[in-house]
JSON list of C-alpha atoms and ligand atoms in Angstrom, two decimals:
[
{"chain": "A", "resi": 667, "resn": "VAL", "atom": "CA", "xyz": [11.16, 13.45, -10.00]},
{"chain": "A", "resi": 668, "resn": "PRO", "atom": "CA", "xyz": [9.50, 10.32, -8.59]},
{"chain": "A", "resi": 669, "resn": "LEU", "atom": "CA", "xyz": [5.75, 10.19, -8.06]},
{"chain": "A", "resi": 670, "resn": "THR", "atom": "CA", "xyz": [4.46, 9.50, -4.56]},
{"chain": "A", "resi": 671, "resn": "GLN", "atom": "CA", "xyz": [1.58, 7.06, -4.91]},
{"chain": "A", "resi": 672, "resn": "TYR", "atom": "CA", "xyz": [-0.86, 5.65, -2.36]},
{"chain": "A", "resi": 673, "resn": "TYR", "atom": "CA", "xyz": [-1.69, 2.27, -3.94]},
{"chain": "A", "resi": 674, "resn": "VAL", "atom": "CA", "xyz": [-4.31, 0.56, -1.85]},
{"chain": "A", "resi": 675, "resn": "ALA", "atom": "CA", "xyz": [-7.47, -1.53, -1.83]},
{"chain": "A", "resi": 676, "resn": "ALA", "atom": "CA", "xyz": [-10.55, -0.46, 0.11]},
{"chain": "A", "resi": 677, "resn": "SER", "atom": "CA", "xyz": [-14.01, -1.79, 0.84]},
{"chain": "A", "resi": 678, "resn": "LEU", "atom": "CA", "xyz": [-16.99, -0.07, -0.76]},
{"chain": "A", "resi": 679, "resn": "ASP", "atom": "CA", "xyz": [-17.44, 1.90, 2.46]},
{"chain": "A", "resi": 680, "resn": "GLY", "atom": "CA", "xyz": [-13.85, 3.11, 2.55]},
{"chain": "A", "resi": 681, "resn": "TYR", "atom": "CA", "xyz": [-11.99, 0.79, 4.91]},
{"chain": "A", "resi": 682, "resn": "ILE", "atom": "CA", "xyz": [-8.57, -0.73, 4.18]},
{"chain": "A", "resi": 683, "resn": "ALA", "atom": "CA", "xyz": [-8.74, -3.29, 7.01]},
{"chain": "A", "resi": 684, "resn": "ASP", "atom": "CA", "xyz": [-11.44, -4.58, 9.32]},
{"chain": "A", "resi": 685, "resn": "PRO", "atom": "CA", "xyz": [-11.45, -3.41, 12.97]},
{"chain": "A", "resi": 686, "resn": "ASP", "atom": "CA", "xyz": [-8.96, -6.17, 13.93]},
{"chain": "A", "resi": 687, "resn": "ASP", "atom": "CA", "xyz": [-6.59, -5.36, 11.04]},
{"chain": "A", "resi": 688, "resn": "GLY", "atom": "CA", "xyz": [-7.95, -8.35, 9.11]},
{"chain": "A", "resi": 689, "resn": "LEU", "atom": "CA", "xyz": [-7.76, -8.50, 5.32]},
{"chain": "A", "resi": 690, "resn": "ASP", "atom": "CA", "xyz": [-9.76, -11.65, 4.62]},
{"chain": "A", "resi": 691, "resn": "TRP", "atom": "CA", "xyz": [-12.44, -9.56, 2.92]},
{"chain": "A", "resi": 692, "resn": "LEU", "atom": "CA", "xyz": [-9.75, -8.71, 0.34]},
{"chain": "A", "resi": 693, "resn": "THR", "atom": "CA", "xyz": [-7.57, -11.81, 0.15]},
{"chain": "A", "resi": 694, "resn": "ARG", "atom": "CA", "xyz": [-10.58, -14.17, 0.09]},
{"chain": "A", "resi": 695, "resn": "TYR", "atom": "CA", "xyz": [-12.83, -11.99, -2.03]},
{"chain": "A", "resi": 696, "resn": "GLU", "atom": "CA", "xyz": [-14.45, -13.72, -4.99]},
{"chain": "A", "resi": 697, "resn": "GLY", "atom": "CA", "xyz": [-16.67, -12.02, -7.51]},
{"chain": "A", "resi": 698, "resn": "SER", "atom": "CA", "xyz": [-17.25, -11.49, -11.18]},
{"chain": "A", "resi": 699, "resn": "TYR", "atom": "CA", "xyz": [-18.08, -8.85, -13.74]},
{"chain": "A", "resi": 700, "resn": "GLU", "atom": "CA", "xyz": [-18.89, -9.62, -17.36]},
{"chain": "A", "resi": 701, "resn": "GLY", "atom": "CA", "xyz": [-19.41, -6.06, -18.60]},
{"chain": "A", "resi": 702, "resn": "PRO", "atom": "CA", "xyz": [-17.51, -4.23, -21.33]},
{"chain": "A", "resi": 703, "resn": "GLY", "atom": "CA", "xyz": [-13.85, -3.34, -20.96]},
{"chain": "A", "resi": 704, "resn": "ALA", "atom": "CA", "xyz": [-13.17, -5.59, -17.99]},
{"chain": "A", "resi": 705, "resn": "ALA", "atom": "CA", "xyz": [-9.46, -6.03, -17.23]},
{"chain": "A", "resi": 706, "resn": "ASP", "atom": "CA", "xyz": [-7.75, -9.07, -15.73]},
{"chain": "A", "resi": 707, "resn": "ASP", "atom": "CA", "xyz": [-7.19, -9.48, -12.00]},
{"chain": "A", "resi": 708, "resn": "PRO", "atom": "CA", "xyz": [-4.54, -6.91, -11.01]},
{"chain": "A", "resi": 709, "resn": "MET", "atom": "CA", "xyz": [-2.77, -9.48, -8.81]},
{"chain": "A", "resi": 710, "resn": "ALA", "atom": "CA", "xyz": [-2.52, -12.13, -11.58]},
{"chain": "A", "resi": 711, "resn": "ALA", "atom": "CA", "xyz": [0.80, -12.70, -13.35]},
{"chain": "A", "resi": 712, "resn": "GLY", "atom": "CA", "xyz": [1.22, -9.88, -15.87]},
{"chain": "A", "resi": 713, "resn": "GLY", "atom": "CA", "xyz": [-1.54, -7.88, -14.16]},
{"chain": "A", "resi": 714, "resn": "SER", "atom": "CA", "xyz": [-1.54, -4.19, -13.25]},
{"chain": "A", "resi": 715, "resn": "TYR", "atom": "CA", "xyz": [0.01, -4.73, -9.80]},
{"chain": "A", "resi": 716, "resn": "GLU", "atom": "CA", "xyz": [3.12, -6.16, -11.42]},
{"chain": "A", "resi": 717, "resn": "ALA", "atom": "CA", "xyz": [3.43, -3.13, -13.71]},
{"chain": "A", "resi": 718, "resn": "PHE", "atom": "CA", "xyz": [2.90, -0.77, -10.77]},
{"chain": "A", "resi": 719, "resn": "TYR", "atom": "CA", "xyz": [5.39, -2.61, -8.54]},
{"chain": "A", "resi": 720, "resn": "GLU", "atom": "CA", "xyz": [8.12, -2.65, -11.19]},
{"chain": "A", "resi": 721, "resn": "ARG", "atom": "CA", "xyz": [8.03, 1.17, -11.11]},
{"chain": "A", "resi": 722, "resn": "VAL", "atom": "CA", "xyz": [8.40, 1.33, -7.30]},
{"chain": "A", "resi": 723, "resn": "GLY", "atom": "CA", "xyz": [11.80, 2.41, -5.96]},
{"chain": "A", "resi": 724, "resn": "ALA", "atom": "CA", "xyz": [11.00, 2.92, -2.26]},
{"chain": "A", "resi": 725, "resn": "LEU", "atom": "CA", "xyz": [8.16, 2.03, 0.12]},
{"chain": "A", "resi": 726, "resn": "VAL", "atom": "CA", "xyz": [6.82, 3.65, 3.27]},
{"chain": "A", "resi": 727, "resn": "SER", "atom": "CA", "xyz": [4.13, 2.56, 5.72]},
{"chain": "A", "resi": 728, "resn": "GLY", "atom": "CA", "xyz": [2.98, 2.90, 9.29]},
{"chain": "A", "resi": 729, "resn": "SER", "atom": "CA", "xyz": [3.85, 0.28, 11.87]},
{"chain": "A", "resi": 730, "resn": "ALA", "atom": "CA", "xyz": [0.43, -1.47, 11.87]},
{"chain": "A", "resi": 731, "resn": "THR", "atom": "CA", "xyz": [0.77, -2.23, 8.16]},
{"chain": "A", "resi": 732, "resn": "TYR", "atom": "CA", "xyz": [4.32, -3.46, 8.67]},
{"chain": "A", "resi": 733, "resn": "GLU", "atom": "CA", "xyz": [3.31, -5.63, 11.61]},
{"chain": "A", "resi": 734, "resn": "TRP", "atom": "CA", "xyz": [0.55, -7.17, 9.50]},
{"chain": "A", "resi": 735, "resn": "ILE", "atom": "CA", "xyz": [3.17, -8.12, 6.91]},
{"chain": "A", "resi": 736, "resn": "LEU", "atom": "CA", "xyz": [5.44, -9.57, 9.62]},
{"chain": "A", "resi": 737, "resn": "ARG", "atom": "CA", "xyz": [2.57, -11.59, 11.09]},
{"chain": "A", "resi": 738, "resn": "HIS", "atom": "CA", "xyz": [1.68, -12.82, 7.65]},
{"chain": "A", "resi": 739, "resn": "LEU", "atom": "CA", "xyz": [5.29, -13.92, 7.11]},
{"chain": "A", "resi": 740, "resn": "GLY", "atom": "CA", "xyz": [5.16, -15.57, 10.55]},
{"chain": "A", "resi": 741, "resn": "GLU", "atom": "CA", "xyz": [2.26, -17.71, 9.44]},
{"chain": "A", "resi": 742, "resn": "VAL", "atom": "CA", "xyz": [4.40, -19.05, 6.65]},
{"chain": "A", "resi": 743, "resn": "ASP", "atom": "CA", "xyz": [7.46, -19.74, 8.81]},
{"chain": "A", "resi": 744, "resn": "GLU", "atom": "CA", "xyz": [8.04, -23.10, 7.20]},
{"chain": "A", "resi": 745, "resn": "ALA", "atom": "CA", "xyz": [7.80, -21.60, 3.75]},
{"chain": "A", "resi": 746, "resn": "LEU", "atom": "CA", "xyz": [10.28, -18.90, 4.85]},
{"chain": "A", "resi": 747, "resn": "GLU", "atom": "CA", "xyz": [12.77, -21.51, 6.03]},
{"chain": "A", "resi": 748, "resn": "SER", "atom": "CA", "xyz": [12.44, -23.23, 2.70]},
{"chain": "A", "resi": 749, "resn": "GLY", "atom": "CA", "xyz": [13.34, -19.99, 0.94]},
{"chain": "A", "resi": 750, "resn": "VAL", "atom": "CA", "xyz": [10.20, -17.89, 0.42]},
{"chain": "A", "resi": 751, "resn": "ALA", "atom": "CA", "xyz": [11.54, -14.37, 0.48]},
{"chain": "A", "resi": 752, "resn": "TRP", "atom": "CA", "xyz": [10.52, -10.99, 1.86]},
{"chain": "A", "resi": 753, "resn": "PRO", "atom": "CA", "xyz": [7.85, -9.67, -0.54]},
{"chain": "A", "resi": 754, "resn": "TYR", "atom": "CA", "xyz": [9.68, -6.37, -1.18]},
{"chain": "A", "resi": 755, "resn": "ALA", "atom": "CA", "xyz": [13.18, -7.76, -1.67]},
{"chain": "A", "resi": 756, "resn": "GLY", "atom": "CA", "xyz": [15.63, -5.32, -3.18]},
{"chain": "A", "resi": 757, "resn": "LYS", "atom": "CA", "xyz": [13.46, -2.26, -2.46]},
{"chain": "A", "resi": 758, "resn": "PRO", "atom": "CA", "xyz": [14.06, -0.13, 0.64]},
{"chain": "A", "resi": 759, "resn": "TYR", "atom": "CA", "xyz": [11.06, 0.03, 3.00]},
{"chain": "A", "resi": 760, "resn": "TRP", "atom": "CA", "xyz": [10.70, 2.77, 5.62]},
{"chain": "A", "resi": 761, "resn": "VAL", "atom": "CA", "xyz": [8.46, 1.97, 8.58]},
{"chain": "A", "resi": 762, "resn": "LEU", "atom": "CA", "xyz": [7.20, 4.94, 10.58]},
{"chain": "A", "resi": 763, "resn": "SER", "atom": "CA", "xyz": [7.08, 4.12, 14.26]},
{"chain": "A", "resi": 764, "resn": "SER", "atom": "CA", "xyz": [7.79, 5.62, 17.67]},
{"chain": "A", "resi": 765, "resn": "ARG", "atom": "CA", "xyz": [8.73, 2.12, 18.84]},
{"chain": "A", "resi": 766, "resn": "GLU", "atom": "CA", "xyz": [11.63, -0.20, 18.20]},
{"chain": "A", "resi": 767, "resn": "LEU", "atom": "CA", "xyz": [10.45, -2.93, 15.86]},
{"chain": "A", "resi": 768, "resn": "PRO", "atom": "CA", "xyz": [12.16, -6.09, 14.64]},
{"chain": "A", "resi": 769, "resn": "VAL", "atom": "CA", "xyz": [13.39, -6.13, 11.06]},
{"chain": "A", "resi": 770, "resn": "PRO", "atom": "CA", "xyz": [13.25, -9.35, 9.04]},
{"chain": "A", "resi": 771, "resn": "GLU", "atom": "CA", "xyz": [16.49, -11.30, 8.78]},
{"chain": "A", "resi": 772, "resn": "VAL", "atom": "CA", "xyz": [15.53, -12.45, 5.33]},
{"chain": "A", "resi": 773, "resn": "GLU", "atom": "CA", "xyz": [17.46, -12.36, 2.08]},
{"chain": "A", "resi": 774, "resn": "GLY", "atom": "CA", "xyz": [16.93, -9.07, 0.27]},
{"chain": "A", "resi": 775, "resn": "ALA", "atom": "CA", "xyz": [14.99, -7.33, 3.06]},
{"chain": "A", "resi": 776, "resn": "ASP", "atom": "CA", "xyz": [15.92, -3.67, 3.58]},
{"chain": "A", "resi": 777, "resn": "VAL", "atom": "CA", "xyz": [13.66, -2.32, 6.34]},
{"chain": "A", "resi": 778, "resn": "ARG", "atom": "CA", "xyz": [14.39, 0.93, 8.19]},
{"chain": "A", "resi": 779, "resn": "VAL", "atom": "CA", "xyz": [12.27, 1.86, 11.21]},
{"chain": "A", "resi": 780, "resn": "VAL", "atom": "CA", "xyz": [12.18, 5.63, 11.75]},
{"chain": "A", "resi": 781, "resn": "ASP", "atom": "CA", "xyz": [10.35, 8.06, 14.01]},
{"chain": "A", "resi": 782, "resn": "ALA", "atom": "CA", "xyz": [9.88, 10.96, 11.61]},
{"chain": "A", "resi": 783, "resn": "SER", "atom": "CA", "xyz": [7.27, 13.09, 9.85]},
{"chain": "A", "resi": 784, "resn": "ALA", "atom": "CA", "xyz": [6.32, 12.78, 6.18]},
{"chain": "A", "resi": 785, "resn": "GLU", "atom": "CA", "xyz": [8.23, 16.00, 5.42]},
{"chain": "A", "resi": 786, "resn": "GLU", "atom": "CA", "xyz": [11.37, 14.74, 7.16]},
{"chain": "A", "resi": 787, "resn": "ILE", "atom": "CA", "xyz": [11.37, 11.38, 5.43]},
{"chain": "A", "resi": 788, "resn": "HIS", "atom": "CA", "xyz": [10.29, 12.37, 1.91]},
{"chain": "A", "resi": 789, "resn": "PRO", "atom": "CA", "xyz": [13.66, 13.63, 0.60]},
{"chain": "A", "resi": 790, "resn": "GLU", "atom": "CA", "xyz": [15.29, 10.35, 1.65]},
{"chain": "A", "resi": 791, "resn": "LEU", "atom": "CA", "xyz": [12.52, 8.34, 0.01]},
{"chain": "A", "resi": 792, "resn": "ALA", "atom": "CA", "xyz": [12.88, 10.37, -3.19]},
{"chain": "A", "resi": 793, "resn": "ARG", "atom": "CA", "xyz": [16.66, 9.86, -3.23]},
{"chain": "A", "resi": 794, "resn": "ALA", "atom": "CA", "xyz": [16.27, 6.12, -2.75]},
{"chain": "A", "resi": 795, "resn": "ALA", "atom": "CA", "xyz": [13.55, 5.89, -5.40]},
{"chain": "A", "resi": 796, "resn": "GLY", "atom": "CA", "xyz": [15.67, 7.70, -8.00]},
{"chain": "A", "resi": 797, "resn": "GLU", "atom": "CA", "xyz": [13.87, 7.45, -11.34]},
{"chain": "A", "resi": 798, "resn": "ARG", "atom": "CA", "xyz": [11.21, 5.21, -9.82]},
{"chain": "A", "resi": 799, "resn": "ASN", "atom": "CA", "xyz": [8.22, 6.02, -7.63]},
{"chain": "A", "resi": 800, "resn": "ILE", "atom": "CA", "xyz": [7.48, 6.08, -3.92]},
{"chain": "A", "resi": 801, "resn": "TRP", "atom": "CA", "xyz": [4.77, 3.68, -2.73]},
{"chain": "A", "resi": 802, "resn": "VAL", "atom": "CA", "xyz": [2.85, 4.83, 0.32]},
{"chain": "A", "resi": 803, "resn": "VAL", "atom": "CA", "xyz": [1.60, 1.38, 1.37]},
{"chain": "A", "resi": 804, "resn": "GLY", "atom": "CA", "xyz": [-0.67, 2.64, 4.16]},
{"chain": "A", "resi": 805, "resn": "GLY", "atom": "CA", "xyz": [-2.40, 3.12, 6.43]},
{"chain": "A", "resi": 806, "resn": "GLY", "atom": "CA", "xyz": [-4.79, 6.02, 6.18]},
{"chain": "A", "resi": 807, "resn": "GLY", "atom": "CA", "xyz": [-2.98, 8.11, 8.78]},
{"chain": "A", "resi": 808, "resn": "VAL", "atom": "CA", "xyz": [0.32, 7.88, 6.95]},
{"chain": "A", "resi": 809, "resn": "ALA", "atom": "CA", "xyz": [-1.30, 8.63, 3.58]},
{"chain": "A", "resi": 810, "resn": "SER", "atom": "CA", "xyz": [-2.97, 11.66, 5.17]},
{"chain": "A", "resi": 811, "resn": "GLN", "atom": "CA", "xyz": [0.36, 12.88, 6.57]},
{"chain": "A", "resi": 812, "resn": "PHE", "atom": "CA", "xyz": [1.89, 12.83, 3.07]},
{"chain": "A", "resi": 813, "resn": "ALA", "atom": "CA", "xyz": [-1.22, 14.42, 1.52]},
{"chain": "A", "resi": 814, "resn": "ALA", "atom": "CA", "xyz": [-1.40, 17.16, 4.16]},
{"chain": "A", "resi": 815, "resn": "ALA", "atom": "CA", "xyz": [2.26, 17.99, 3.53]},
{"chain": "A", "resi": 816, "resn": "GLY", "atom": "CA", "xyz": [1.51, 18.31, -0.21]},
{"chain": "A", "resi": 817, "resn": "LEU", "atom": "CA", "xyz": [3.71, 15.30, -0.92]},
{"chain": "A", "resi": 818, "resn": "LEU", "atom": "CA", "xyz": [1.16, 12.82, -2.30]},
{"chain": "A", "resi": 819, "resn": "ASP", "atom": "CA", "xyz": [0.74, 12.85, -6.09]},
{"chain": "A", "resi": 820, "resn": "GLU", "atom": "CA", "xyz": [-1.70, 10.01, -6.70]},
{"chain": "A", "resi": 821, "resn": "LEU", "atom": "CA", "xyz": [-4.23, 7.72, -5.13]},
{"chain": "A", "resi": 822, "resn": "HIS", "atom": "CA", "xyz": [-4.46, 4.37, -6.93]},
{"chain": "A", "resi": 823, "resn": "LEU", "atom": "CA", "xyz": [-7.52, 2.82, -5.32]},
{"chain": "A", "resi": 824, "resn": "THR", "atom": "CA", "xyz": [-8.93, -0.65, -5.91]},
{"chain": "A", "resi": 825, "resn": "VAL", "atom": "CA", "xyz": [-12.52, -0.68, -4.72]},
{"chain": "A", "resi": 826, "resn": "VAL", "atom": "CA", "xyz": [-13.74, -4.08, -3.50]},
{"chain": "A", "resi": 827, "resn": "PRO", "atom": "CA", "xyz": [-17.55, -4.46, -3.46]},
{"chain": "A", "resi": 828, "resn": "VAL", "atom": "CA", "xyz": [-17.72, -5.51, 0.17]},
{"chain": "A", "resi": 829, "resn": "VAL", "atom": "CA", "xyz": [-19.23, -3.47, 3.01]},
{"chain": "A", "resi": 830, "resn": "LEU", "atom": "CA", "xyz": [-17.40, -3.85, 6.33]},
{"chain": "A", "resi": 831, "resn": "GLY", "atom": "CA", "xyz": [-19.36, -1.33, 8.39]},
{"chain": "A", "resi": 832, "resn": "ALA", "atom": "CA", "xyz": [-16.30, -0.50, 10.47]},
{"chain": "A", "resi": 833, "resn": "GLY", "atom": "CA", "xyz": [-12.53, -0.73, 10.21]},
{"chain": "A", "resi": 834, "resn": "LYS", "atom": "CA", "xyz": [-9.33, 1.19, 9.43]},
{"chain": "A", "resi": 835, "resn": "PRO", "atom": "CA", "xyz": [-10.13, 4.18, 7.20]},
{"chain": "A", "resi": 836, "resn": "LEU", "atom": "CA", "xyz": [-8.60, 4.94, 3.79]},
{"chain": "A", "resi": 837, "resn": "PHE", "atom": "CA", "xyz": [-7.65, 8.44, 5.02]},
{"chain": "A", "resi": 838, "resn": "ALA", "atom": "CA", "xyz": [-7.58, 9.99, 8.46]},
{"chain": "A", "resi": 839, "resn": "GLY", "atom": "CA", "xyz": [-9.32, 13.25, 7.63]},
{"chain": "A", "resi": 840, "resn": "PRO", "atom": "CA", "xyz": [-10.66, 15.54, 4.91]},
{"chain": "A", "resi": 841, "resn": "LEU", "atom": "CA", "xyz": [-8.66, 16.37, 1.77]},
{"chain": "A", "resi": 842, "resn": "PRO", "atom": "CA", "xyz": [-9.28, 18.71, -1.17]},
{"chain": "A", "resi": 843, "resn": "VAL", "atom": "CA", "xyz": [-11.18, 17.40, -4.23]},
{"chain": "A", "resi": 844, "resn": "MET", "atom": "CA", "xyz": [-9.14, 14.96, -6.31]},
{"chain": "A", "resi": 845, "resn": "ARG", "atom": "CA", "xyz": [-8.95, 14.78, -10.10]},
{"chain": "A", "resi": 846, "resn": "LEU", "atom": "CA", "xyz": [-10.08, 11.48, -11.66]},
{"chain": "A", "resi": 847, "resn": "ARG", "atom": "CA", "xyz": [-7.47, 10.15, -14.11]},
{"chain": "A", "resi": 848, "resn": "ALA", "atom": "CA", "xyz": [-8.52, 6.59, -14.95]},
{"chain": "A", "resi": 849, "resn": "VAL", "atom": "CA", "xyz": [-11.24, 4.03, -14.27]},
{"chain": "A", "resi": 850, "resn": "THR", "atom": "CA", "xyz": [-10.72, 0.32, -14.91]},
{"chain": "A", "resi": 851, "resn": "PRO", "atom": "CA", "xyz": [-13.36, -2.32, -14.16]},
{"chain": "A", "resi": 852, "resn": "ILE", "atom": "CA", "xyz": [-11.90, -5.73, -13.29]},
{"chain": "A", "resi": 853, "resn": "HIS", "atom": "CA", "xyz": [-13.31, -9.15, -14.26]},
{"chain": "A", "resi": 854, "resn": "ASN", "atom": "CA", "xyz": [-13.64, -10.03, -10.57]},
{"chain": "A", "resi": 855, "resn": "GLY", "atom": "CA", "xyz": [-15.95, -7.08, -9.84]},
{"chain": "A", "resi": 856, "resn": "MET", "atom": "CA", "xyz": [-13.38, -4.74, -8.36]},
{"chain": "A", "resi": 857, "resn": "VAL", "atom": "CA", "xyz": [-12.80, -1.29, -9.89]},
{"chain": "A", "resi": 858, "resn": "GLU", "atom": "CA", "xyz": [-9.46, 0.49, -10.12]},
{"chain": "A", "resi": 859, "resn": "LEU", "atom": "CA", "xyz": [-9.63, 4.25, -9.72]},
{"chain": "A", "resi": 860, "resn": "ARG", "atom": "CA", "xyz": [-6.71, 6.60, -10.26]},
{"chain": "A", "resi": 861, "resn": "TYR", "atom": "CA", "xyz": [-6.86, 10.06, -8.78]},
{"chain": "A", "resi": 862, "resn": "GLU", "atom": "CA", "xyz": [-4.42, 12.94, -8.90]},
{"chain": "A", "resi": 863, "resn": "LEU", "atom": "CA", "xyz": [-4.18, 15.04, -5.76]},
{"chain": "A", "resi": 864, "resn": "ALA", "atom": "CA", "xyz": [-3.92, 18.79, -5.71]},
{"chain": "A", "resi": 865, "resn": "ARG", "atom": "CA", "xyz": [-0.52, 19.81, -4.32]},
{"chain": "B", "resi": 1039, "resn": "NAP", "atom": "N1", "xyz": [-6.23, -2.80, 1.96]},
{"chain": "B", "resi": 1039, "resn": "NAP", "atom": "C1", "xyz": [-4.99, -2.48, 1.71]},
{"chain": "B", "resi": 1039, "resn": "NAP", "atom": "O1", "xyz": [-4.59, -2.41, 0.53]},
{"chain": "B", "resi": 1039, "resn": "NAP", "atom": "C2", "xyz": [-4.09, -2.15, 2.85]},
{"chain": "B", "resi": 1039, "resn": "NAP", "atom": "C3", "xyz": [-2.94, -1.41, 2.60]},
{"chain": "B", "resi": 1039, "resn": "NAP", "atom": "C4", "xyz": [-2.15, -1.07, 3.68]},
{"chain": "B", "resi": 1039, "resn": "NAP", "atom": "C5", "xyz": [-2.50, -1.44, 4.96]},
{"chain": "B", "resi": 1039, "resn": "NAP", "atom": "N2", "xyz": [-3.62, -2.18, 5.15]},
{"chain": "B", "resi": 1039, "resn": "NAP", "atom": "C6", "xyz": [-4.01, -2.57, 6.51]},
{"chain": "B", "resi": 1039, "resn": "NAP", "atom": "O2", "xyz": [-4.62, -1.44, 7.11]},
{"chain": "B", "resi": 1039, "resn": "NAP", "atom": "C7", "xyz": [-4.28, -1.35, 8.48]},
{"chain": "B", "resi": 1039, "resn": "NAP", "atom": "C8", "xyz": [-3.57, -0.03, 8.67]},
{"chain": "B", "resi": 1039, "resn": "NAP", "atom": "O3", "xyz": [-3.78, 0.36, 9.93]},
{"chain": "B", "resi": 1039, "resn": "NAP", "atom": "P1", "xyz": [-3.53, 1.85, 10.42]},
{"chain": "B", "resi": 1039, "resn": "NAP", "atom": "O4", "xyz": [-4.05, 2.83, 9.45]},
{"chain": "B", "resi": 1039, "resn": "NAP", "atom": "O5", "xyz": [-4.08, 1.82, 11.78]},
{"chain": "B", "resi": 1039, "resn": "NAP", "atom": "O6", "xyz": [-1.97, 1.87, 10.56]},
{"chain": "B", "resi": 1039, "resn": "NAP", "atom": "P2", "xyz": [-0.58, 2.26, 9.94]},
{"chain": "B", "resi": 1039, "resn": "NAP", "atom": "O7", "xyz": [-0.59, 3.57, 9.25]},
{"chain": "B", "resi": 1039, "resn": "NAP", "atom": "O8", "xyz": [0.00, 1.11, 9.23]},
{"chain": "B", "resi": 1039, "resn": "NAP", "atom": "O9", "xyz": [0.22, 2.42, 11.33]},
{"chain": "B", "resi": 1039, "resn": "NAP", "atom": "C9", "xyz": [-0.12, 3.46, 12.20]},
{"chain": "B", "resi": 1039, "resn": "NAP", "atom": "C10", "xyz": [0.96, 3.58, 13.27]},
{"chain": "B", "resi": 1039, "resn": "NAP", "atom": "O10", "xyz": [2.22, 3.89, 12.66]},
{"chain": "B", "resi": 1039, "resn": "NAP", "atom": "C11", "xyz": [2.97, 4.72, 13.55]},
{"chain": "B", "resi": 1039, "resn": "NAP", "atom": "N3", "xyz": [3.18, 6.01, 12.85]},
{"chain": "B", "resi": 1039, "resn": "NAP", "atom": "C12", "xyz": [2.42, 6.56, 11.86]},
{"chain": "B", "resi": 1039, "resn": "NAP", "atom": "N4", "xyz": [2.93, 7.72, 11.44]},
{"chain": "B", "resi": 1039, "resn": "NAP", "atom": "C13", "xyz": [4.05, 7.94, 12.19]},
{"chain": "B", "resi": 1039, "resn": "NAP", "atom": "C14", "xyz": [5.02, 8.96, 12.22]},
{"chain": "B", "resi": 1039, "resn": "NAP", "atom": "N5", "xyz": [4.96, 10.04, 11.40]},
{"chain": "B", "resi": 1039, "resn": "NAP", "atom": "N6", "xyz": [6.05, 8.86, 13.10]},
{"chain": "B", "resi": 1039, "resn": "NAP", "atom": "C15", "xyz": [6.13, 7.79, 13.94]},
{"chain": "B", "resi": 1039, "resn": "NAP", "atom": "N7", "xyz": [5.23, 6.78, 13.94]},
{"chain": "B", "resi": 1039, "resn": "NAP", "atom": "C16", "xyz": [4.20, 6.85, 13.08]},
{"chain": "B", "resi": 1039, "resn": "NAP", "atom": "C17", "xyz": [2.13, 4.87, 14.80]},
{"chain": "B", "resi": 1039, "resn": "NAP", "atom": "O11", "xyz": [2.39, 3.77, 15.67]},
{"chain": "B", "resi": 1039, "resn": "NAP", "atom": "P3", "xyz": [3.64, 3.52, 16.66]},
{"chain": "B", "resi": 1039, "resn": "NAP", "atom": "O12", "xyz": [4.37, 4.81, 16.84]},
{"chain": "B", "resi": 1039, "resn": "NAP", "atom": "O13", "xyz": [3.01, 3.02, 17.90]},
{"chain": "B", "resi": 1039, "resn": "NAP", "atom": "O14", "xyz": [4.45, 2.45, 16.01]},
{"chain": "B", "resi": 1039, "resn": "NAP", "atom": "C18", "xyz": [0.72, 4.67, 14.27]},
{"chain": "B", "resi": 1039, "resn": "NAP", "atom": "O15", "xyz": [-0.18, 4.24, 15.25]},
{"chain": "B", "resi": 1039, "resn": "NAP", "atom": "C19", "xyz": [-3.38, -2.55, 8.77]},
{"chain": "B", "resi": 1039, "resn": "NAP", "atom": "O16", "xyz": [-4.16, -3.61, 9.26]},
{"chain": "B", "resi": 1039, "resn": "NAP", "atom": "C20", "xyz": [-2.85, -2.95, 7.40]},
{"chain": "B", "resi": 1039, "resn": "NAP", "atom": "O17", "xyz": [-2.55, -4.31, 7.28]},
{"chain": "B", "resi": 1039, "resn": "NAP", "atom": "C21", "xyz": [-4.41, -2.52, 4.12]}
]
């Protein structure tokens, strides 16, 4: 049975994007931590993101998250033309939306836009994932839909020591107490927290 994991980075005050869907606070973050047991940057080659991503068999997100990725690809149009690929090549990606959205005509991209609930889509995600896991990419509303349906197994949260004051929340509403499974401080001052959800 695949695990359904919400793998996400949030500011210290619990936002996953600023009010305008910006992620500069994350992508341009610089910091350091010299304390005991500090791990390497999760995004570095051989880091924990790579290990997580290898185990992913299917992805799901809301449309705002998907549109951020499309915009980001748009900014690198030239790079795309010269062969920079879709970041999730070879892994099916479900986008939840009530609208019709473009799908990337890029080598390896497998994007399916669906208007469905977490319950409706989960069996299909699980089938596609097979022995691997399901990555709930975001946002908070989508993660909450899976959690509320009892379909979210884990929260893998990278806390970035930045306070935004406002933005897009990590979750859309209250959830039962989670069980802490692992804590990893990172050399750059972020902390990775792994929680198991009650189902
Ligand atoms: N920090 C991180 O690690 C991280 C991770 C992920 C995302 N992000 C960022 O966080 C922000 C997320 O924003 P968000 O939470 O507002 O958005 P989101 O979850 O990505 O998208 C929300 C939208 O998805 C559609 N949707 C959601 N559930 C649906 C369902 N069951 N059926 C049909 N449509 C559904 C709805 O729009 P429509 O029906 O109008 O399409 C809804 O308004 C983005 O800026 C993203 O880039 C950050």
